[in-house]
PDB file of C-alpha atoms in Angstrom:
ATOM      1  CA  UNK Q   1       2.902 -11.374 -25.117  1.00 39.00           C
ATOM      2  CA  UNK Q   2      -1.150 -11.766 -24.625  1.00 41.00           C
ATOM      3  CA  UNK Q   3      -2.448  -9.744 -21.353  1.00 46.00           C
ATOM      4  CA  UNK Q   4      -3.231 -11.424 -18.238  1.00 60.00           C
ATOM      5  CA  UNK Q   5      -7.217 -11.584 -16.788  1.00 62.00           C
ATOM      6  CA  UNK Q   6      -7.207  -8.138 -14.755  1.00 71.00           C
ATOM      7  CA  UNK Q   7      -8.437  -7.580 -11.075  1.00 77.00           C
ATOM      8  CA  UNK Q   8      -8.998  -4.065 -11.623  1.00 71.00           C
ATOM      9  CA  UNK Q   9     -12.318  -2.170 -10.935  1.00 78.00           C
ATOM     10  CA  UNK Q  10     -12.775   0.699 -13.258  1.00 79.00           C
ATOM     11  CA  UNK Q  11     -15.110   2.408 -10.735  1.00 79.00           C
ATOM     12  CA  UNK Q  12     -12.341   2.250  -7.998  1.00 73.00           C
ATOM     13  CA  UNK Q  13      -9.579   3.620 -10.591  1.00 65.00           C
ATOM     14  CA  UNK Q  14     -12.000   6.736 -11.559  1.00 70.00           C
ATOM     15  CA  UNK Q  15     -12.027   7.681  -8.002  1.00 65.00           C
ATOM     16  CA  UNK Q  16      -8.193   7.958  -7.710  1.00 60.00           C
ATOM     17  CA  UNK Q  17      -8.052   9.499 -11.355  1.00 63.00           C
ATOM     18  CA  UNK Q  18     -10.362  12.168 -10.199  1.00 62.00           C
ATOM     19  CA  UNK Q  19      -8.042  13.267  -7.180  1.00 59.00           C
ATOM     20  CA  UNK Q  20      -4.642  12.792  -9.047  1.00 56.00           C
ATOM     21  CA  UNK Q  21      -3.143  16.352  -9.204  1.00 67.00           C
ATOM     22  CA  UNK Q  22      -3.619  16.225  -5.511  1.00 83.00           C
ATOM     23  CA  UNK Q  23      -1.375  13.846  -4.153  1.00 88.00           C
ATOM     24  CA  UNK Q  24       1.487  16.030  -2.970  1.00 90.00           C
ATOM     25  CA  UNK Q  25      -0.700  18.527  -1.098  1.00 88.00           C
ATOM     26  CA  UNK Q  26      -0.320  17.545   2.199  1.00 88.00           C
ATOM     27  CA  UNK Q  27      -3.611  19.396   3.286  1.00 85.00           C
ATOM     28  CA  UNK Q  28      -5.630  17.986   0.358  1.00 79.00           C
ATOM     29  CA  UNK Q  29      -7.373  14.853  -0.557  1.00 75.00           C
ATOM     30  CA  UNK Q  30      -5.110  12.267   0.162  1.00 80.00           C
ATOM     31  CA  UNK Q  31      -4.235  14.093   3.463  1.00 81.00           C
ATOM     32  CA  UNK Q  32      -4.709  10.860   5.180  1.00 80.00           C
ATOM     33  CA  UNK Q  33      -1.727   9.063   3.719  1.00 85.00           C
ATOM     34  CA  UNK Q  34       0.118  11.797   4.257  1.00 89.00           C
ATOM     35  CA  UNK Q  35      -0.450  11.702   7.863  1.00 90.00           C
ATOM     36  CA  UNK Q  36       0.134   8.044   8.287  1.00 93.00           C
ATOM     37  CA  UNK Q  37       2.897   7.839   5.806  1.00 95.00           C
ATOM     38  CA  UNK Q  38       5.702   8.454   8.454  1.00 95.00           C
ATOM     39  CA  UNK Q  39       4.260   5.028  10.526  1.00 97.00           C
ATOM     40  CA  UNK Q  40       3.758   3.036   7.013  1.00 97.00           C
ATOM     41  CA  UNK Q  41       7.610   3.853   6.340  1.00 98.00           C
ATOM     42  CA  UNK Q  42       7.895   2.984  10.031  1.00 98.00           C
ATOM     43  CA  UNK Q  43       6.839  -0.511   9.587  1.00 98.00           C
ATOM     44  CA  UNK Q  44       8.213  -1.173   5.595  1.00 98.00           C
ATOM     45  CA  UNK Q  45      11.761  -0.265   6.381  1.00 98.00           C
ATOM     46  CA  UNK Q  46      11.543  -2.392   9.441  1.00 98.00           C
ATOM     47  CA  UNK Q  47      10.172  -5.459   7.925  1.00 98.00           C
ATOM     48  CA  UNK Q  48      13.030  -4.747   4.775  1.00 98.00           C
ATOM     49  CA  UNK Q  49      15.789  -4.560   7.226  1.00 98.00           C
ATOM     50  CA  UNK Q  50      14.789  -7.871   9.112  1.00 98.00           C
ATOM     51  CA  UNK Q  51      14.076 -10.120   6.147  1.00 98.00           C
ATOM     52  CA  UNK Q  52      17.575  -8.958   3.635  1.00 98.00           C
ATOM     53  CA  UNK Q  53      19.512  -8.204   7.216  1.00 98.00           C
ATOM     54  CA  UNK Q  54      20.246  -4.607   6.194  1.00 98.00           C
ATOM     55  CA  UNK Q  55      21.422  -1.767   8.404  1.00 98.00           C
ATOM     56  CA  UNK Q  56      19.152   1.198   8.694  1.00 97.00           C
ATOM     57  CA  UNK Q  57      21.757   3.214   9.712  1.00 97.00           C
ATOM     58  CA  UNK Q  58      23.729   3.331   6.427  1.00 98.00           C
ATOM     59  CA  UNK Q  59      22.898   5.938   3.617  1.00 96.00           C
ATOM     60  CA  UNK Q  60      21.311   3.791   1.167  1.00 98.00           C
ATOM     61  CA  UNK Q  61      20.772   0.226   3.055  1.00 98.00           C
ATOM     62  CA  UNK Q  62      18.106  -1.039   0.309  1.00 98.00           C
ATOM     63  CA  UNK Q  63      20.509  -0.718  -2.314  1.00 98.00           C
ATOM     64  CA  UNK Q  64      20.925  -4.203  -4.902  1.00 98.00           C
ATOM     65  CA  UNK Q  65      17.280  -4.685  -4.079  1.00 98.00           C
ATOM     66  CA  UNK Q  66      14.519  -4.445  -6.676  1.00 98.00           C
ATOM     67  CA  UNK Q  67      11.295  -3.235  -5.429  1.00 98.00           C
ATOM     68  CA  UNK Q  68       7.609  -3.150  -6.621  1.00 98.00           C
ATOM     69  CA  UNK Q  69       4.978  -0.016  -5.145  1.00 98.00           C
ATOM     70  CA  UNK Q  70       1.977  -1.460  -6.947  1.00 97.00           C
ATOM     71  CA  UNK Q  71      -0.829   1.131  -6.813  1.00 96.00           C
ATOM     72  CA  UNK Q  72       1.876   4.055  -6.069  1.00 96.00           C
ATOM     73  CA  UNK Q  73      -0.599   6.673  -6.629  1.00 92.00           C
ATOM     74  CA  UNK Q  74       2.183   9.643  -6.899  1.00 94.00           C
ATOM     75  CA  UNK Q  75       4.775   8.089  -5.288  1.00 96.00           C
ATOM     76  CA  UNK Q  76       4.338   8.931  -1.337  1.00 96.00           C
ATOM     77  CA  UNK Q  77       6.200   5.661  -0.729  1.00 98.00           C
ATOM     78  CA  UNK Q  78       8.166   5.258  -3.940  1.00 98.00           C
ATOM     79  CA  UNK Q  79      10.210   8.333  -3.410  1.00 97.00           C
ATOM     80  CA  UNK Q  80      11.559   7.357  -0.278  1.00 98.00           C
ATOM     81  CA  UNK Q  81      12.213   3.640  -0.721  1.00 98.00           C
ATOM     82  CA  UNK Q  82      14.133   5.181  -3.763  1.00 98.00           C
ATOM     83  CA  UNK Q  83      16.314   7.477  -1.620  1.00 98.00           C
ATOM     84  CA  UNK Q  84      17.103   4.522   0.877  1.00 98.00           C
ATOM     85  CA  UNK Q  85      18.734   2.727  -2.554  1.00 98.00           C
ATOM     86  CA  UNK Q  86      16.223   0.429  -3.467  1.00 98.00           C
ATOM     87  CA  UNK Q  87      15.528   0.084  -6.921  1.00 98.00           C
ATOM     88  CA  UNK Q  88      11.984   1.309  -7.475  1.00 98.00           C
ATOM     89  CA  UNK Q  89       9.195   0.161  -9.925  1.00 98.00           C
ATOM     90  CA  UNK Q  90       6.044   2.359  -8.945  1.00 98.00           C
ATOM     91  CA  UNK Q  91       2.860   0.653 -11.033  1.00 98.00           C
ATOM     92  CA  UNK Q  92      -0.768   2.157 -10.907  1.00 95.00           C
ATOM     93  CA  UNK Q  93      -3.822   1.088 -13.229  1.00 93.00           C
ATOM     94  CA  UNK Q  94      -4.659   5.162 -12.873  1.00 90.00           C
ATOM     95  CA  UNK Q  95      -3.201   6.372 -15.499  1.00 90.00           C
ATOM     96  CA  UNK Q  96      -3.367  10.307 -14.797  1.00 89.00           C
ATOM     97  CA  UNK Q  97      -1.523   9.202 -11.522  1.00 91.00           C
ATOM     98  CA  UNK Q  98       1.911   8.200 -13.733  1.00 93.00           C
ATOM     99  CA  UNK Q  99       2.752  11.889 -14.916  1.00 90.00           C
ATOM    100  CA  UNK Q 100       1.737  13.385 -11.317  1.00 90.00           C
ATOM    101  CA  UNK Q 101       4.610  11.108 -10.004  1.00 93.00           C
ATOM    102  CA  UNK Q 102       7.022  11.159 -12.754  1.00 93.00           C
ATOM    103  CA  UNK Q 103       7.385  15.029 -12.395  1.00 90.00           C
ATOM    104  CA  UNK Q 104       7.832  14.663  -8.524  1.00 92.00           C
ATOM    105  CA  UNK Q 105      10.578  12.558  -8.971  1.00 93.00           C
ATOM    106  CA  UNK Q 106      12.245  14.394 -11.590  1.00 91.00           C
ATOM    107  CA  UNK Q 107      12.064  17.754  -9.085  1.00 89.00           C
ATOM    108  CA  UNK Q 108      13.054  15.428  -6.602  1.00 93.00           C
ATOM    109  CA  UNK Q 109      16.263  14.213  -8.562  1.00 95.00           C
ATOM    110  CA  UNK Q 110      15.202  10.519  -8.293  1.00 97.00           C
ATOM    111  CA  UNK Q 111      15.046   7.854 -10.707  1.00 97.00           C
ATOM    112  CA  UNK Q 112      11.785   5.770 -10.609  1.00 98.00           C
ATOM    113  CA  UNK Q 113      10.642   3.718 -12.997  1.00 98.00           C
ATOM    114  CA  UNK Q 114       7.138   4.362 -12.828  1.00 98.00           C
ATOM    115  CA  UNK Q 115       4.078   2.689 -15.314  1.00 97.00           C
ATOM    116  CA  UNK Q 116       0.611   2.573 -16.295  1.00 96.00           C
ATOM    117  CA  UNK Q 117       0.360  -0.926 -15.607  1.00 97.00           C
ATOM    118  CA  UNK Q 118      -1.430  -3.962 -13.141  1.00 96.00           C
ATOM    119  CA  UNK Q 119       0.327  -6.526 -11.457  1.00 97.00           C
ATOM    120  CA  UNK Q 120      -1.174  -9.404 -13.560  1.00 97.00           C
ATOM    121  CA  UNK Q 121       0.333  -7.538 -16.370  1.00 97.00           C
ATOM    122  CA  UNK Q 122       3.696  -7.152 -14.976  1.00 98.00           C
ATOM    123  CA  UNK Q 123       4.004 -11.117 -13.461  1.00 98.00           C
ATOM    124  CA  UNK Q 124       2.699 -12.052 -16.864  1.00 97.00           C
ATOM    125  CA  UNK Q 125       5.468 -10.202 -18.890  1.00 97.00           C
ATOM    126  CA  UNK Q 126       8.041 -11.975 -15.833  1.00 98.00           C
ATOM    127  CA  UNK Q 127       8.863  -9.212 -13.963  1.00 98.00           C
ATOM    128  CA  UNK Q 128      10.208 -10.276 -10.319  1.00 98.00           C
ATOM    129  CA  UNK Q 129      11.214  -8.309  -7.723  1.00 98.00           C
ATOM    130  CA  UNK Q 130      12.686  -8.548  -4.099  1.00 98.00           C
ATOM    131  CA  UNK Q 131      10.298  -6.513  -2.378  1.00 99.00           C
ATOM    132  CA  UNK Q 132       6.176  -5.941  -3.451  1.00 98.00           C
ATOM    133  CA  UNK Q 133       4.754  -3.272  -1.179  1.00 98.00           C
ATOM    134  CA  UNK Q 134       0.762  -3.387  -1.725  1.00 97.00           C
ATOM    135  CA  UNK Q 135      -0.505  -0.464   0.282  1.00 97.00           C
ATOM    136  CA  UNK Q 136      -4.559   0.327   0.643  1.00 93.00           C
ATOM    137  CA  UNK Q 137      -4.776  -1.478  -2.800  1.00 95.00           C
ATOM    138  CA  UNK Q 138      -6.379  -4.905  -1.778  1.00 97.00           C
ATOM    139  CA  UNK Q 139      -9.564  -3.139  -0.698  1.00 94.00           C
ATOM    140  CA  UNK Q 140      -9.843  -1.457  -4.180  1.00 91.00           C
ATOM    141  CA  UNK Q 141      -9.799  -4.731  -6.834  1.00 94.00           C
ATOM    142  CA  UNK Q 142     -12.553  -6.891  -7.971  1.00 93.00           C
ATOM    143  CA  UNK Q 143     -10.913 -10.000  -6.784  1.00 96.00           C
ATOM    144  CA  UNK Q 144      -8.885  -9.991  -4.249  1.00 97.00           C
ATOM    145  CA  UNK Q 145      -7.090 -13.508  -4.409  1.00 98.00           C
ATOM    146  CA  UNK Q 146      -6.432 -13.767  -8.368  1.00 97.00           C
ATOM    147  CA  UNK Q 147      -4.487  -9.934  -7.542  1.00 97.00           C
ATOM    148  CA  UNK Q 148      -2.521 -11.303  -4.274  1.00 98.00           C
ATOM    149  CA  UNK Q 149      -1.760 -14.272  -6.207  1.00 98.00           C
ATOM    150  CA  UNK Q 150      -0.118 -11.953  -9.129  1.00 98.00           C
ATOM    151  CA  UNK Q 151       1.844 -10.445  -6.249  1.00 98.00           C
ATOM    152  CA  UNK Q 152       2.947 -13.187  -5.171  1.00 98.00           C
ATOM    153  CA  UNK Q 153       4.348 -14.329  -8.632  1.00 98.00           C
ATOM    154  CA  UNK Q 154       5.955 -11.117  -8.831  1.00 98.00           C
ATOM    155  CA  UNK Q 155       8.337 -11.849  -6.085  1.00 98.00           C
ATOM    156  CA  UNK Q 156      11.507 -13.641  -6.147  1.00 98.00           C
ATOM    157  CA  UNK Q 157      12.029 -17.027  -3.977  1.00 98.00           C
ATOM    158  CA  UNK Q 158      12.545 -15.510  -0.406  1.00 98.00           C
ATOM    159  CA  UNK Q 159      10.839 -12.056  -1.652  1.00 98.00           C
ATOM    160  CA  UNK Q 160       8.935  -9.914   1.028  1.00 98.00           C
ATOM    161  CA  UNK Q 161       5.195  -9.089   0.436  1.00 98.00           C
ATOM    162  CA  UNK Q 162       3.730  -5.908   2.622  1.00 98.00           C
ATOM    163  CA  UNK Q 163       0.068  -5.383   2.491  1.00 98.00           C
ATOM    164  CA  UNK Q 164      -2.135  -3.033   4.277  1.00 98.00           C
ATOM    165  CA  UNK Q 165      -5.761  -2.667   4.234  1.00 97.00           C
ATOM    166  CA  UNK Q 166      -9.033  -1.617   6.245  1.00 94.00           C
ATOM    167  CA  UNK Q 167     -10.650  -4.104   8.773  1.00 97.00           C
ATOM    168  CA  UNK Q 168     -14.437  -4.736   8.430  1.00 96.00           C
ATOM    169  CA  UNK Q 169     -16.351  -4.258  11.428  1.00 94.00           C
ATOM    170  CA  UNK Q 170     -18.694  -1.295  12.762  1.00 92.00           C
ATOM    171  CA  UNK Q 171     -15.816   0.774  14.216  1.00 91.00           C
ATOM    172  CA  UNK Q 172     -14.067   0.752  10.587  1.00 89.00           C
ATOM    173  CA  UNK Q 173     -17.248   1.592   9.190  1.00 83.00           C
ATOM    174  CA  UNK Q 174     -17.921   4.771  11.807  1.00 88.00           C
ATOM    175  CA  UNK Q 175     -14.169   5.595  11.367  1.00 77.00           C
ATOM    176  CA  UNK Q 176     -12.742   5.033   8.025  1.00 79.00           C
ATOM    177  CA  UNK Q 177     -16.027   6.151   6.037  1.00 82.00           C
ATOM    178  CA  UNK Q 178     -18.196   8.218   8.318  1.00 82.00           C
ATOM    179  CA  UNK Q 179     -15.110   9.698  10.162  1.00 75.00           C
ATOM    180  CA  UNK Q 180     -12.830  10.189   7.026  1.00 71.00           C
ATOM    181  CA  UNK Q 181     -15.513  10.650   4.491  1.00 71.00           C
ATOM    182  CA  UNK Q 182     -18.202  12.783   5.752  1.00 72.00           C
ATOM    183  CA  UNK Q 183     -16.949  14.223   9.631  1.00 68.00           C
ATOM    184  CA  UNK Q 184     -13.558  15.291   8.473  1.00 64.00           C
ATOM    185  CA  UNK Q 185     -14.183  15.274   4.781  1.00 68.00           C
ATOM    186  CA  UNK Q 186     -10.224  14.194   4.214  1.00 64.00           C
ATOM    187  CA  UNK Q 187     -11.548  11.809   1.750  1.00 68.00           C
ATOM    188  CA  UNK Q 188     -14.184  12.454  -1.199  1.00 66.00           C
ATOM    189  CA  UNK Q 189     -17.511  10.396   0.103  1.00 77.00           C
ATOM    190  CA  UNK Q 190     -17.367   6.848  -1.617  1.00 72.00           C
ATOM    191  CA  UNK Q 191     -14.019   6.579  -1.475  1.00 76.00           C
ATOM    192  CA  UNK Q 192     -14.607   3.603   0.412  1.00 76.00           C
ATOM    193  CA  UNK Q 193     -16.793   0.500   0.254  1.00 85.00           C
ATOM    194  CA  UNK Q 194     -17.082  -0.686   3.641  1.00 82.00           C
ATOM    195  CA  UNK Q 195     -17.954  -4.282   2.085  1.00 86.00           C
ATOM    196  CA  UNK Q 196     -14.248  -4.793   0.502  1.00 92.00           C
ATOM    197  CA  UNK Q 197     -12.710  -4.608   3.612  1.00 94.00           C
ATOM    198  CA  UNK Q 198     -11.323  -7.189   4.512  1.00 97.00           C
ATOM    199  CA  UNK Q 199     -10.543  -9.088   7.866  1.00 98.00           C
ATOM    200  CA  UNK Q 200      -6.971  -9.467   9.712  1.00 97.00           C
ATOM    201  CA  UNK Q 201      -8.087 -13.353   9.750  1.00 98.00           C
ATOM    202  CA  UNK Q 202      -9.380 -12.765   5.554  1.00 98.00           C
ATOM    203  CA  UNK Q 203      -6.026 -11.754   4.819  1.00 98.00           C
ATOM    204  CA  UNK Q 204      -4.162 -14.224   6.217  1.00 98.00           C
ATOM    205  CA  UNK Q 205      -6.529 -16.668   4.487  1.00 98.00           C
ATOM    206  CA  UNK Q 206      -6.009 -15.200   0.912  1.00 98.00           C
ATOM    207  CA  UNK Q 207      -2.491 -14.714   1.450  1.00 98.00           C
ATOM    208  CA  UNK Q 208      -1.600 -18.105   1.951  1.00 98.00           C
ATOM    209  CA  UNK Q 209      -4.353 -19.505  -0.597  1.00 98.00           C
ATOM    210  CA  UNK Q 210      -1.857 -17.051  -3.130  1.00 98.00           C
ATOM    211  CA  UNK Q 211       1.273 -19.337  -1.761  1.00 98.00           C
ATOM    212  CA  UNK Q 212       2.564 -16.473   0.782  1.00 98.00           C
ATOM    213  CA  UNK Q 213       3.617 -17.011   4.252  1.00 98.00           C
ATOM    214  CA  UNK Q 214       2.434 -14.684   6.259  1.00 98.00           C
ATOM    215  CA  UNK Q 215       4.932 -13.529   9.135  1.00 98.00           C
ATOM    216  CA  UNK Q 216       3.897 -10.475  10.923  1.00 98.00           C
ATOM    217  CA  UNK Q 217       0.943  -8.295  10.860  1.00 98.00           C
ATOM    218  CA  UNK Q 218       0.468  -4.592  13.095  1.00 98.00           C
ATOM    219  CA  UNK Q 219      -2.260  -2.154  13.718  1.00 98.00           C
ATOM    220  CA  UNK Q 220      -1.722   1.686  12.296  1.00 97.00           C
ATOM    221  CA  UNK Q 221      -3.914   3.276  15.412  1.00 96.00           C
ATOM    222  CA  UNK Q 222      -4.906   7.062  14.933  1.00 89.00           C
ATOM    223  CA  UNK Q 223      -4.805   9.155  18.388  1.00 89.00           C
ATOM    224  CA  UNK Q 224      -7.040  11.916  17.993  1.00 83.00           C
ATOM    225  CA  UNK Q 225      -5.102  13.582  20.590  1.00 87.00           C
ATOM    226  CA  UNK Q 226      -1.954  13.907  19.523  1.00 88.00           C
ATOM    227  CA  UNK Q 227      -3.073  14.224  16.014  1.00 84.00           C
ATOM    228  CA  UNK Q 228      -0.580  11.115  14.848  1.00 89.00           C
ATOM    229  CA  UNK Q 229      -0.290   7.366  13.652  1.00 94.00           C
ATOM    230  CA  UNK Q 230       1.601   4.685  15.549  1.00 96.00           C
ATOM    231  CA  UNK Q 231       1.944   1.002  15.284  1.00 98.00           C
ATOM    232  CA  UNK Q 232       0.307  -1.405  17.280  1.00 98.00           C
ATOM    233  CA  UNK Q 233       0.599  -5.642  18.231  1.00 97.00           C
ATOM    234  CA  UNK Q 234      -3.080  -5.786  19.588  1.00 96.00           C
ATOM    235  CA  UNK Q 235      -5.158  -3.435  17.890  1.00 97.00           C
ATOM    236  CA  UNK Q 236      -5.829  -4.179  14.286  1.00 97.00           C
ATOM    237  CA  UNK Q 237      -9.549  -2.901  14.545  1.00 96.00           C
ATOM    238  CA  UNK Q 238      -9.747  -0.589  11.646  1.00 95.00           C
ATOM    239  CA  UNK Q 239      -6.151   0.265   9.782  1.00 94.00           C
ATOM    240  CA  UNK Q 240      -3.650  -2.895   9.870  1.00 98.00           C
ATOM    241  CA  UNK Q 241      -0.612  -4.126   7.494  1.00 98.00           C
ATOM    242  CA  UNK Q 242       0.811  -7.489   7.250  1.00 98.00           C
ATOM    243  CA  UNK Q 243       4.154  -8.789   6.167  1.00 98.00           C
ATOM    244  CA  UNK Q 244       4.443 -12.141   4.402  1.00 98.00           C
ATOM    245  CA  UNK Q 245       7.393 -13.935   2.239  1.00 98.00           C
ATOM    246  CA  UNK Q 246       7.471 -16.387  -0.722  1.00 98.00           C
ATOM    247  CA  UNK Q 247       9.476 -19.273   0.456  1.00 92.00           C
TER     248      UNK Q 247
END
C-alpha cells in the first residue's frame, strides 16, 4: 500500500530524537511532562470512562478498548493506559523514541505495541481505535488539519479523540517559551515555536473541519506555590486539552 502524505515536520522530530534517552528521567528534559502527567491522566481517564460507561474503580476499567497514543514518546501515557486494561498501540515519528519505550514497557511487564510510524500511515493501513490520544503533538506538525483528519479516520464510529496543546497569546509565550525554556530550563531552547501554537477556538474549528465533534475542553494550570498542575474549566490561557467524538 502506498504510504500516505505525511504531515511530519523533520525539524520537530529531530528535537525530540535528541532527547529520547531522557524520557523516563523525572528530573531530565521531560520534567514538565512528568509533572503534568497526573493531571493529564485525570482528564483522560475521566473522559474515557464517561464516553464508554466504565467504572474507574474496577481493576482494568478499559479492558476491551483499543487505544492509540500518537506521539507516544517514551510511553508516559501508553503505560498507564495499558495498566488500566486497554490494548495500546504507541506510535511516534522519532525512531529513537521507540526502543526507549519498548525497553521500559518490558521492564514494567507491560505488553504495548510500539511502532515507528505516523497517523497518516496508520490511517492508510485501515487501523481503527476506540480512543486516540493526541497529546502535545498538534503544535509540532506541518499541517494540523491534515493531521487531525488522519486521527479522525483512525477512530471507530463513536470513538473518542483527546487532544492537548498550547494556546497562542503573550502569556503562553512568557510561560511556555521564556519560562520553561530560558528561565527554568525545563526544555531545550527552541523546543516550541510560538507561531505554531493554536488557540482553543482555532482547535475547535480544526476538529470540526476534520469531522470530529468537540464535546469538552479544559485548561491545565500550573501553580508555582504548590508546584503542581490542576484542571480548570475557565483558564485555558496556556496549556489546555479537548475531547471530541466521531459520531
